[in-house]
Coordinates of C-alpha atoms in Angstrom, one line a residue:
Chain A
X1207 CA -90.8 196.3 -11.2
X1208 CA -88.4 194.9 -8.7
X1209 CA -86.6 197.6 -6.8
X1210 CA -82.6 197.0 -7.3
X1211 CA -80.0 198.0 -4.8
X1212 CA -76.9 200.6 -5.9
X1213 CA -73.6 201.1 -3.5
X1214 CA -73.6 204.8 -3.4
X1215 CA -70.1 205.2 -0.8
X1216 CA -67.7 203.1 1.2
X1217 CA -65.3 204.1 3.7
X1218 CA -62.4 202.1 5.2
X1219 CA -60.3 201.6 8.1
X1220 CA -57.3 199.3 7.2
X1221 CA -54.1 198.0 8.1
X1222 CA -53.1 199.6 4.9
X1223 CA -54.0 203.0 5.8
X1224 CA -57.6 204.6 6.3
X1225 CA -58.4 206.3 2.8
X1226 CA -59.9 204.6 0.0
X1227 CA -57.9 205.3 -2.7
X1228 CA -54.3 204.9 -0.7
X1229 CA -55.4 201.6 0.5
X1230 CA -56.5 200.4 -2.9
X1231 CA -52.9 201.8 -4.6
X1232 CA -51.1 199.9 -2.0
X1233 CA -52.9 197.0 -2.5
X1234 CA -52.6 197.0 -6.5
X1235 CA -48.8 197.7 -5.9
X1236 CA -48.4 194.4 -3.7
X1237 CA -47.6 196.0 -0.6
X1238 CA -48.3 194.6 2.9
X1239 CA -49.9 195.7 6.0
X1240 CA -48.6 193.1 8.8
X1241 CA -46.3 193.7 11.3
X1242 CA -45.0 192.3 14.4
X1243 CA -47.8 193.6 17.1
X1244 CA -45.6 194.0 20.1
X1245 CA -42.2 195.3 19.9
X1246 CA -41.5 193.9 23.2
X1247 CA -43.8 191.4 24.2
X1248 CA -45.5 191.3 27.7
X1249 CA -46.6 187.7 26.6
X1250 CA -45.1 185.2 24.2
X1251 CA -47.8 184.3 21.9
X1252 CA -47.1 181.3 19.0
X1253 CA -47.9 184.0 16.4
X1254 CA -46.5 187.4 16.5
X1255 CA -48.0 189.1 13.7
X1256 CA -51.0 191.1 13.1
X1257 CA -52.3 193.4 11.0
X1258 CA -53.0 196.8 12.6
X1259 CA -54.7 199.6 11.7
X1260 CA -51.6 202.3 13.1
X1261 CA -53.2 205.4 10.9
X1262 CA -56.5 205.4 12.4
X1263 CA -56.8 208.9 14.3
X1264 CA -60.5 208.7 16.6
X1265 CA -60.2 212.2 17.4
X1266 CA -60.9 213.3 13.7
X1267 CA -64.0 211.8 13.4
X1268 CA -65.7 212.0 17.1
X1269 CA -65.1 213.8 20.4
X1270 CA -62.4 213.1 22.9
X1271 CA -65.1 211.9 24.9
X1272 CA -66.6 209.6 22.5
X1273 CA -63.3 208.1 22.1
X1274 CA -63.3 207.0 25.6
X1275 CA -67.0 205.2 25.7
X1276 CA -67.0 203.5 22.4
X1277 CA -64.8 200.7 21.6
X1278 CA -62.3 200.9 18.8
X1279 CA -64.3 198.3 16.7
X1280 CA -67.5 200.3 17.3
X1281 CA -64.8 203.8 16.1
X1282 CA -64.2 201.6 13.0
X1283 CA -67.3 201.6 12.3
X1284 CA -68.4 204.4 12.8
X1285 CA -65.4 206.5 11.4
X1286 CA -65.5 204.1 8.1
X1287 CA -69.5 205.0 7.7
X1288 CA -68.8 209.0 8.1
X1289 CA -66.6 208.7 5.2
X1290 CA -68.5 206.1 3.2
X1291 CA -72.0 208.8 4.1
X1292 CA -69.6 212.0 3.0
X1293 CA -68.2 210.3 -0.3
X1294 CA -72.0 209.7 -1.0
X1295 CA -73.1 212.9 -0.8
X1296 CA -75.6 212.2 1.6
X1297 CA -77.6 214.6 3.7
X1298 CA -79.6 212.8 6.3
X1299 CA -81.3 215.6 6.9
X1300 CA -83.1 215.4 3.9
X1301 CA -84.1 211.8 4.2
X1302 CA -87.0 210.1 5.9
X1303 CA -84.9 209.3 9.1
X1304 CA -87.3 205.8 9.3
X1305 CA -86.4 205.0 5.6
X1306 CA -82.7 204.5 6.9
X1307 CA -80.9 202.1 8.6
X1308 CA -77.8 200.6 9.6
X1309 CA -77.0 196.8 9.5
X1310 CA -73.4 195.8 10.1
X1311 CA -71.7 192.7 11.3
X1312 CA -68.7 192.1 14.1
X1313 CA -67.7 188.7 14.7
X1314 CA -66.8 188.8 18.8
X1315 CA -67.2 192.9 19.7
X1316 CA -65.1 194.7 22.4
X1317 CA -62.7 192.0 23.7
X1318 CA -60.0 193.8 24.3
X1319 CA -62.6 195.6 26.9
X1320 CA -64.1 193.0 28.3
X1321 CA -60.8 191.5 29.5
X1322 CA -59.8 194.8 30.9
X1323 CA -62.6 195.2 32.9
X1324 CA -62.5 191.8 34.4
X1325 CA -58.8 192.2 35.2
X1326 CA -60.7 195.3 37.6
X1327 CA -63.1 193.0 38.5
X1328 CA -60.8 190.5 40.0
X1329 CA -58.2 193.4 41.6
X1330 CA -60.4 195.9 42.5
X1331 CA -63.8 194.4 42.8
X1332 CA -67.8 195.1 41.4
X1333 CA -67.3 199.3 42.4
X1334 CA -64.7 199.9 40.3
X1335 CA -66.4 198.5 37.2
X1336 CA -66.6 201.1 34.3
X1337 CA -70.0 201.8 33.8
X1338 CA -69.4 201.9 29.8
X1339 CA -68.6 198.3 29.9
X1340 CA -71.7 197.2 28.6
X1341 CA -72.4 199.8 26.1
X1342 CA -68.9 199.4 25.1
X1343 CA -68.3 196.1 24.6
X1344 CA -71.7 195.1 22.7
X1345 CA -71.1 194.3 19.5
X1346 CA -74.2 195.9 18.5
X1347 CA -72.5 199.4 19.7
X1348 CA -71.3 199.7 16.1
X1349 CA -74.9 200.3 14.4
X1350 CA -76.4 202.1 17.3
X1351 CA -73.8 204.8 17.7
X1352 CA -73.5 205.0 13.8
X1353 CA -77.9 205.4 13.9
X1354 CA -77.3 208.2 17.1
X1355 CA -74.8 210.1 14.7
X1356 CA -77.1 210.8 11.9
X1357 CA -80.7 210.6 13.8
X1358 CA -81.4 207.2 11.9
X1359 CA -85.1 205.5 13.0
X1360 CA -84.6 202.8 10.4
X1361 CA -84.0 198.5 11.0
X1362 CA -80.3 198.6 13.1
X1363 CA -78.8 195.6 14.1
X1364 CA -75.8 193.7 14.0
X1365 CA -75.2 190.7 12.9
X1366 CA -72.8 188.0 13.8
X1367 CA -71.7 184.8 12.2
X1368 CA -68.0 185.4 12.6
X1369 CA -65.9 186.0 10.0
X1370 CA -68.6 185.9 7.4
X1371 CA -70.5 188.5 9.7
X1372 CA -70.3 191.4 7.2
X1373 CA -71.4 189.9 4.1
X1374 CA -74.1 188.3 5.8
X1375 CA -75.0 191.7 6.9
X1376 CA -75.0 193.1 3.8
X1377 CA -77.3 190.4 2.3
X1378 CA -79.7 191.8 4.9
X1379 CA -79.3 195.1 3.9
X1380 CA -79.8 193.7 0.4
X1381 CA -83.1 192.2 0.8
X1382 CA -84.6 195.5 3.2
X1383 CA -84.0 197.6 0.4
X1384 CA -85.7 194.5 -2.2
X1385 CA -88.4 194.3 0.2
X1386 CA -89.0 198.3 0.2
X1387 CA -87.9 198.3 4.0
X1388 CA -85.8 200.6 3.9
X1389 CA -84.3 203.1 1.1
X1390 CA -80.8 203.8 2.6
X1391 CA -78.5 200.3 4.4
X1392 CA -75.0 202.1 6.3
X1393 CA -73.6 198.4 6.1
X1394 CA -70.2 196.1 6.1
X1395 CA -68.3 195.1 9.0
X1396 CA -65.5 195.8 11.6
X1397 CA -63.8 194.3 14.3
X1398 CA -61.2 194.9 16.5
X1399 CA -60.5 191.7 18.3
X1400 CA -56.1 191.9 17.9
X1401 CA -56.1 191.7 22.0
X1402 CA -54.1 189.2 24.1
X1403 CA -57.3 187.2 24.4
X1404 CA -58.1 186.8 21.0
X1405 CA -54.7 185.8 19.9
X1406 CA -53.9 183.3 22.5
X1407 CA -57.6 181.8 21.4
X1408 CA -56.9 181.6 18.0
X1409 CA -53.2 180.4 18.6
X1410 CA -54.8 177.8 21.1
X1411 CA -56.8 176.3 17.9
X1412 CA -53.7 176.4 15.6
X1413 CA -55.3 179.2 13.3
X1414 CA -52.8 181.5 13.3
X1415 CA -49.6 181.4 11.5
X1416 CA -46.3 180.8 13.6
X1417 CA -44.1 181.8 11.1
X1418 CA -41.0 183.8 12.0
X1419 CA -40.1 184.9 8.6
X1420 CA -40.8 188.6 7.9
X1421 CA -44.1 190.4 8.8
X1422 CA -44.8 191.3 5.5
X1423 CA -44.2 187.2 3.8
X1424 CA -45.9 185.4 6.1
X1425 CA -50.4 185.7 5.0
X1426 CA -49.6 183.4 2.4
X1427 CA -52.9 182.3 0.8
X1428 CA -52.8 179.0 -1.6
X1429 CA -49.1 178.5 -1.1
X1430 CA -47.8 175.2 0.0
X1431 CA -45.9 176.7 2.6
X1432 CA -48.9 178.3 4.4
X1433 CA -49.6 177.9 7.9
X1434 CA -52.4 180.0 9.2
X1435 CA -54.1 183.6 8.9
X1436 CA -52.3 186.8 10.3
X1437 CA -55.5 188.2 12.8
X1438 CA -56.1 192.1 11.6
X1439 CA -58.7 194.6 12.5
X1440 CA -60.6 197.2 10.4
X1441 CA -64.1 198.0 9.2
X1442 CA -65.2 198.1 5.7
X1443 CA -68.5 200.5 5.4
X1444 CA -70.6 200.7 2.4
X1445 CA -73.6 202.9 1.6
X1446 CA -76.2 200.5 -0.1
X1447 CA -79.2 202.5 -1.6
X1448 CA -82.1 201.5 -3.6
X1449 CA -81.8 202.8 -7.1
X1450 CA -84.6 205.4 -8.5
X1451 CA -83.7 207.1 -4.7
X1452 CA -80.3 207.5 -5.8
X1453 CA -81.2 208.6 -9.4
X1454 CA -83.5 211.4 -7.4
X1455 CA -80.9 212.3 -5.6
X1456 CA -78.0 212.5 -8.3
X1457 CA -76.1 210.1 -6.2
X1458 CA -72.6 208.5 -7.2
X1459 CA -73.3 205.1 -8.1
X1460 CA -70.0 202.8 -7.4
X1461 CA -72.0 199.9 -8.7
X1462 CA -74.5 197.3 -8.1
X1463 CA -75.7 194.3 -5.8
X1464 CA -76.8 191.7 -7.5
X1465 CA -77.1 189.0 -5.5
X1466 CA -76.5 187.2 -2.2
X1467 CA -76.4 183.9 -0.5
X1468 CA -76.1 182.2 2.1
X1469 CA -76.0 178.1 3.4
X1470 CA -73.9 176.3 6.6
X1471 CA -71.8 173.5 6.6
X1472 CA -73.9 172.1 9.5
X1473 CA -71.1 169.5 10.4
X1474 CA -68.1 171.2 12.6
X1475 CA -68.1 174.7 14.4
X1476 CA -64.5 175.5 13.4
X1477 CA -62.9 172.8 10.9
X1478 CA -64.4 173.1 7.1
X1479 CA -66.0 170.2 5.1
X1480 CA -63.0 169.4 2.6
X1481 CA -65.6 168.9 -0.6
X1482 CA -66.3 172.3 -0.4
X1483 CA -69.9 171.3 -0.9
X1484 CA -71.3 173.8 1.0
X1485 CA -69.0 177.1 0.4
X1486 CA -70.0 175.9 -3.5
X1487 CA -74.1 175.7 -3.0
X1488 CA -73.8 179.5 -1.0
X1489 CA -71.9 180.3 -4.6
X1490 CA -74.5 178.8 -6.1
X1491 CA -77.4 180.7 -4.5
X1492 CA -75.9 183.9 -5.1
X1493 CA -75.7 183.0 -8.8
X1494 CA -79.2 182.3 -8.9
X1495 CA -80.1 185.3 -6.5
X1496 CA -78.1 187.2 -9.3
X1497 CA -79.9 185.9 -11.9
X1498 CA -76.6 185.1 -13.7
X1499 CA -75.0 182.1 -15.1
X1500 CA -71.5 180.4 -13.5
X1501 CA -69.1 182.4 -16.4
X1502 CA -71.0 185.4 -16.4
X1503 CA -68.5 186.1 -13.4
X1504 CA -65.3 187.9 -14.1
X1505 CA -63.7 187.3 -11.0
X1506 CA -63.8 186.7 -6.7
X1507 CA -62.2 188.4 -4.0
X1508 CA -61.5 185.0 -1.9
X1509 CA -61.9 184.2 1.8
X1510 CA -58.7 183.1 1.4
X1511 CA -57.2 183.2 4.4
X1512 CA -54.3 180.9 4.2
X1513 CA -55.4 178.1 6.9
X1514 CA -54.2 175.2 5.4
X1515 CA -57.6 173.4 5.4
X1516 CA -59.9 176.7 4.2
X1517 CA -57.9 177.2 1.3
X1518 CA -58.3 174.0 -0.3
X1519 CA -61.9 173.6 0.5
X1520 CA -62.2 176.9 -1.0
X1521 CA -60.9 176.1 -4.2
X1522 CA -62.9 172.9 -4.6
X1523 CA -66.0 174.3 -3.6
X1524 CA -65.3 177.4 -6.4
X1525 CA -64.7 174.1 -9.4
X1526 CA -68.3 172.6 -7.8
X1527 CA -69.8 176.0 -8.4
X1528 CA -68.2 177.2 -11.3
X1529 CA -67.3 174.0 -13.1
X1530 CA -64.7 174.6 -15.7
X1531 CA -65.1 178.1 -15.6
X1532 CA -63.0 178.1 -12.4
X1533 CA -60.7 177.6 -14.2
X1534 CA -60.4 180.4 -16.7
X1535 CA -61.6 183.1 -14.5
X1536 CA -58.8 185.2 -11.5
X1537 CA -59.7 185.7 -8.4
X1538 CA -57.1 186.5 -5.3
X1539 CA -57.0 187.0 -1.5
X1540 CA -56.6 190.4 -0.4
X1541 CA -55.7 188.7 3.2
X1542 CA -52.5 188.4 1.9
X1543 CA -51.9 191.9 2.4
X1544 CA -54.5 193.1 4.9
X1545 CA -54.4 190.3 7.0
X1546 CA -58.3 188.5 8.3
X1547 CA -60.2 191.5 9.8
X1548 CA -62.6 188.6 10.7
X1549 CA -66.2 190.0 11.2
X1550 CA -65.0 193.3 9.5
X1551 CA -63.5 191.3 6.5
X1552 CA -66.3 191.0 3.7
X1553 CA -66.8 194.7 4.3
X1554 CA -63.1 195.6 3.1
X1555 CA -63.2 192.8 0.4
X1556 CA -66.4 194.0 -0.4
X1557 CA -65.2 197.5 -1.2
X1558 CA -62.0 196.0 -3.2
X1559 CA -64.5 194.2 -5.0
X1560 CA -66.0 197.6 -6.4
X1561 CA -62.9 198.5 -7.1
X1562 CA -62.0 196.1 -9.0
X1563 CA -65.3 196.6 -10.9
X1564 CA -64.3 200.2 -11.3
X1565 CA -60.9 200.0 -12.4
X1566 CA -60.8 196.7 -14.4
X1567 CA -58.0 195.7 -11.8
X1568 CA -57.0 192.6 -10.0
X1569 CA -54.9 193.1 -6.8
X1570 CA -52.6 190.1 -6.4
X1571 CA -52.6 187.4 -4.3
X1572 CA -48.8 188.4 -2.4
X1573 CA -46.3 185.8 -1.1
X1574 CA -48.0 183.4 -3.5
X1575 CA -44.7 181.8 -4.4
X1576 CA -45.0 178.4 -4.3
X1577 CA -48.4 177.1 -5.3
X1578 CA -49.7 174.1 -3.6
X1579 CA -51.0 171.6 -6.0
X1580 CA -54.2 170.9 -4.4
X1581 CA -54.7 175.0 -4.9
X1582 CA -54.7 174.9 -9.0
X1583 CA -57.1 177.7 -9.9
X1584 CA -55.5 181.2 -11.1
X1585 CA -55.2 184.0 -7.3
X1586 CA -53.4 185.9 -9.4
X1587 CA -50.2 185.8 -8.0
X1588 CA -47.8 188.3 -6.7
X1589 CA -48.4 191.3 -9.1
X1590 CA -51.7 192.5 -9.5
X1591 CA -53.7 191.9 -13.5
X1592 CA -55.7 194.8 -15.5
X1593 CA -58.7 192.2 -16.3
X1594 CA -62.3 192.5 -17.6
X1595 CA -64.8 192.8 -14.4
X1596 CA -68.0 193.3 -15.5
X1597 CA -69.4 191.4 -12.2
X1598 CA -67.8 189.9 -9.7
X1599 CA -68.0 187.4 -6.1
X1600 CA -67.0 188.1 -2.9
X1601 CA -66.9 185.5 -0.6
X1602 CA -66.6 185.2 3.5
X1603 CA -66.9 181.9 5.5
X1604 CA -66.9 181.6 9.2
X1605 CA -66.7 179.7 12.3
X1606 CA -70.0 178.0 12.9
X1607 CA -69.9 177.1 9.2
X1608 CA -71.4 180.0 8.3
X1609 CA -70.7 180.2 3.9
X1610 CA -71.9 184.0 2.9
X1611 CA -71.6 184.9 -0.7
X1612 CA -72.1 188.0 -2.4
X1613 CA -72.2 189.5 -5.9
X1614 CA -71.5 193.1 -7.3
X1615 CA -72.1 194.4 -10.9
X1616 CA -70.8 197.6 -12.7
X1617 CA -73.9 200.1 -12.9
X1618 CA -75.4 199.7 -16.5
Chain B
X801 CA -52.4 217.2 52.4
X802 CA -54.0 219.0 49.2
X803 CA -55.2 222.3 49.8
X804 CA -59.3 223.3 48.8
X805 CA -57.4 225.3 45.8
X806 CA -55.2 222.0 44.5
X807 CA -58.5 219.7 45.1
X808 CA -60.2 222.1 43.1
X809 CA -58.2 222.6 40.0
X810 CA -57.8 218.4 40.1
X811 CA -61.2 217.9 39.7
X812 CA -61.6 220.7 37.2
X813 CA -59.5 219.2 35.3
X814 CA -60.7 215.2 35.8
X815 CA -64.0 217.0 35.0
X816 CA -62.9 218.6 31.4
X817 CA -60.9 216.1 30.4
X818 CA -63.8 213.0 31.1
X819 CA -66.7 215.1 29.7
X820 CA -64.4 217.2 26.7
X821 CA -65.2 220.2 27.9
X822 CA -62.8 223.5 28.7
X823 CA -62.1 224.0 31.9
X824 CA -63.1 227.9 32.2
X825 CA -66.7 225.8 31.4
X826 CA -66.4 224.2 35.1
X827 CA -66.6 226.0 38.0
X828 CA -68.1 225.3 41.3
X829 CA -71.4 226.0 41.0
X830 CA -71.5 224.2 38.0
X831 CA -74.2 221.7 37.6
X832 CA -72.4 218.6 36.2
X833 CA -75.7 217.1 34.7
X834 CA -78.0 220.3 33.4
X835 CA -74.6 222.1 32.5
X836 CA -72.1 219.7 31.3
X837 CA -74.4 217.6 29.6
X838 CA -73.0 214.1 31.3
X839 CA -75.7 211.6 31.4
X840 CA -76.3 209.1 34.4
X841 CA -73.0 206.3 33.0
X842 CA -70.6 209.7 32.6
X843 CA -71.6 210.2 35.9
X844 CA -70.8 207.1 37.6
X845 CA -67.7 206.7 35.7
X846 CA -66.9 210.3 36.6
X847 CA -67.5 209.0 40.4
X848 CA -64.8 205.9 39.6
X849 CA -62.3 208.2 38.1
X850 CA -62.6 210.7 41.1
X851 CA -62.1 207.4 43.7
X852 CA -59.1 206.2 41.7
X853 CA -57.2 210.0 41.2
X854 CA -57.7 210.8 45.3
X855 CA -57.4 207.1 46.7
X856 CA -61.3 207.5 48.5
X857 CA -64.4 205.6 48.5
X858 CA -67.3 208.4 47.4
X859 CA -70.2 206.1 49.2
X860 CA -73.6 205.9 47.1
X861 CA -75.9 207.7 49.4
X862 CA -73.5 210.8 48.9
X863 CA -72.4 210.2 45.1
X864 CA -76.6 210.4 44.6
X865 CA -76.6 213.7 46.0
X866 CA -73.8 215.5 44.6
X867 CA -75.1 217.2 41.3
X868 CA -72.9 220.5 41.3
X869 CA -68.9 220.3 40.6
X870 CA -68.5 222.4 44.6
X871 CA -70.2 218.7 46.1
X872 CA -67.4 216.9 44.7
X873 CA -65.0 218.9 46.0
X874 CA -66.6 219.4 49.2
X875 CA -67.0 215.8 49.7
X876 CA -63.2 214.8 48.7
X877 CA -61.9 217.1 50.9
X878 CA -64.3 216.0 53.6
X879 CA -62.9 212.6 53.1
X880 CA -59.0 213.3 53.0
X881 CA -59.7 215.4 56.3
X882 CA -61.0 212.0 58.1
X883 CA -58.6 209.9 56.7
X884 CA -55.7 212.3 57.2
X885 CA -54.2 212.1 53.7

């Protein structure tokens, strides 16, 4: 019989706060994370906002010293996965150390690092190098130091396709359980990217929002007044197991993967195709991988990220898919509150997802005020909705085209 | 001019603070590998933070033969000596 694959613990590190179920009240309640990221700027940057993870205490998960040779996305991680590991009641020392892994995805890595170094490169020349960089600012740090803290010999790798880099890591994780790979996947994503380098880049491209209005108004998915995503950073970890192991091992079982996939738009490396052909046919393969029909979804945690472009192709690639079930079924965009964690995005989403499996609750879609027309499909809007979830879609898309899809079930 | 004593508890405490180790742990025959547990990139970086905290150049030759916490101290103060700071 064909093994299936059971999330048995997530952990978090948000701009909302770092534990599960205070992130998800705040989230249900409509509250935001974003604030202005420099109270007195060293630079002017076009967008000011970002969405910061200010609760996030290293020193309660790892070493002082550790805290100086990894690199926050890689403390993310790692942090998020010793929660998500605890919360599953998982003892590593009773596992077959080979028959566990870790895949997670990080969009750029350590580049808040790598600019710091090369500012000593260019003042105080090669000697004065740190000899962490490279460790450090690898983006592959993340699952390495995550398989050193538990003694893991299983597949470890990152992957990277930008902002879809987590759900396309947990697809992987996914199919190494299907395949009998592997019977424990630490998976998800982080990032930490919110340095001068990477907002002046994404401002450069337009991608940011230059809104002066309040912190908290301005990640405004599907409204017709949107104008770009807030940057954030985070991790989202999740424990995926493969189901008679965590039967044996009387594990908590948050819910199910169903079903993944995967396609590129194969035509820009930044700007989406407007049809939303291709967003729709990654929908559509993780129906199909799913086994399930377009309406036997209750609802999708969006990209969303309120670009002005994304957000349309979104929605018309969600009525190819879904046809006139779009229509009838809610879905929102936690970005609103959290801001775009990029490569550690679909690892958050993914666990908001569960939650809304768990609790038969829809967080809204905030600052959702006035709708644009070409966005007509129900986000949910401003106050979160007690719906029916029996299975649900998360979906990430990312620079390079990269469409990643992925569906969760409640346990049955 | 430091004196041995104030070179001494400065890189004690460079030492406990890079590795996260207490500083009663550190003393000058201390091994900084075998001991300390600081692997070949703690090391160099300690080497790097030393250089930065007393304004010297540690030179390879000598940074490869310093394994014991008294070496570091012996060859910082050897250095301020020459260059009179």
């Amino acid at each position: 019989m064909a093994k299936r694959v059971v999330v048995t613990g997530f952990g978090l590190v948000s701009p909302l706060g770092v534990s599960v179920e205070d992130v998800w009240r705040r989230l249900c309640a409509g509250e935001s994370g974003i604030r202005r990221f420099h109270e007195e700027p060293l630079m002017v940057f076009r967008s000011q906002v970002a969405g910061l993870c200010d609760d996030f205490v290293p020193e309660k998960y790892v070493s002082v010293k550790d805290t100086k040779k990894l690199d926050r996305f890689t403390l993310f991680a790692l942090a998020s996965a010793i929660d998500a590991v605890r919360a599953g009641g998982i003892d590593f020392s009773r596992e077959d150390p080979f028959r566990c892994g870790v895949i997670t995805g990080c969009g750029v890595g350590g580049l808040g690092e790598i600019t710091r170094q090369q500012d000593r490169l260019r003042n105080m020349g090669p000697a004065k190098i740190s000899p962490y960089t490279i460790p450090k600012i690898m983006a592959n740090a993340a699952p390495g130091h995550i398989a050193i803290h538990y003694g893991l010999h299983g597949p470890c790798y990152s992957v990277a396709t930008a902002c879809a880099s987590a759900n396309n890591a947990m697809a992987e994780a996914f199919r190494a359980i299907k395949l009998g790979e592997a019977d424990i996947i630490i998976t998800g994503g982080t990032e930490s990217a919110v340095s001068e380098l990477g907002i002046a880049g994404f401002c450069a491209m337009r991608a940011l929002t230059e809104s002066e209005d309040p912190p908290e108004t301005v990640s405004r998915p599907f409204d017709r007044l949107r104008g770009g995503f807030v940057i954030a950073e985070g991790a989202g970890i999740l424990v995926f197991e493969e189901l008679n192991h965590a039967k044996k091992r009387c594990a908590p079982i948050l819910g199910e993967v169903l079903g993944c996939g995967s396609t590129c738009d194969g035509c820009h490396i930044t700007q989406p195709d407007a049809d939303g052909t291709y967003p729709a046919a990654a929908m559509g393969a993780t129906l199909r991988s799913a086994s399930l029909a377009p309406d036997e979804i209750d609802y999708i945690n969006l990209h969303g990220t309120a670009t002005k472009l994304g957000d349309t192709a979104e929605t018309n690639a969600i009525k190819r898919a879904f046809g006139d079930h779009a229509y009838k079924m809610p879905m929102s965009s936690t970005k609103s509150q959290v801001g775009h964690l990029l490569g550690g995005s679909g690892g958050l989403e993914a666990i908001f997802s569960l939650l809304t499996i768990r609790d038969g609750l829809a967080p809204p879609t905030i600052n959702l005020t006035e709708p644009d027309p070409d966005c007509d499909l129900d986000y949910v809007p401003l106050k979160a909705r007690e719906i029916k979830a029996r299975r649900v879609m998360s979906n990430s898309f990312g620079f390079g085209g990269h469409n990643a899809c992925i569906a969760f079930g409640k346990f049955e | 001019m430091l004196s041995t004593q104030e070179i001494q508890d400065k890189v004690i405490a460079i030492i406990a603070e890079q590795l996260g180790v207490d500083k009663e742990s550190v003393k000058r025959e201390t091994d900084i590998a075998n001991d300390l547990g600081a692997d070949s990139l703690d090391f160099a970086e300690l080497m790097i933070v030393f250089e930065e905290n007393f304004d010297i150049d540690i030179v390879e030759e000598d940074a490869q033969n310093i394994t014991t916490v008294g070496q570091v101290i012996d060859n910082i103060e050897k250095q301020l000596k020459s260059s009179g700071k």
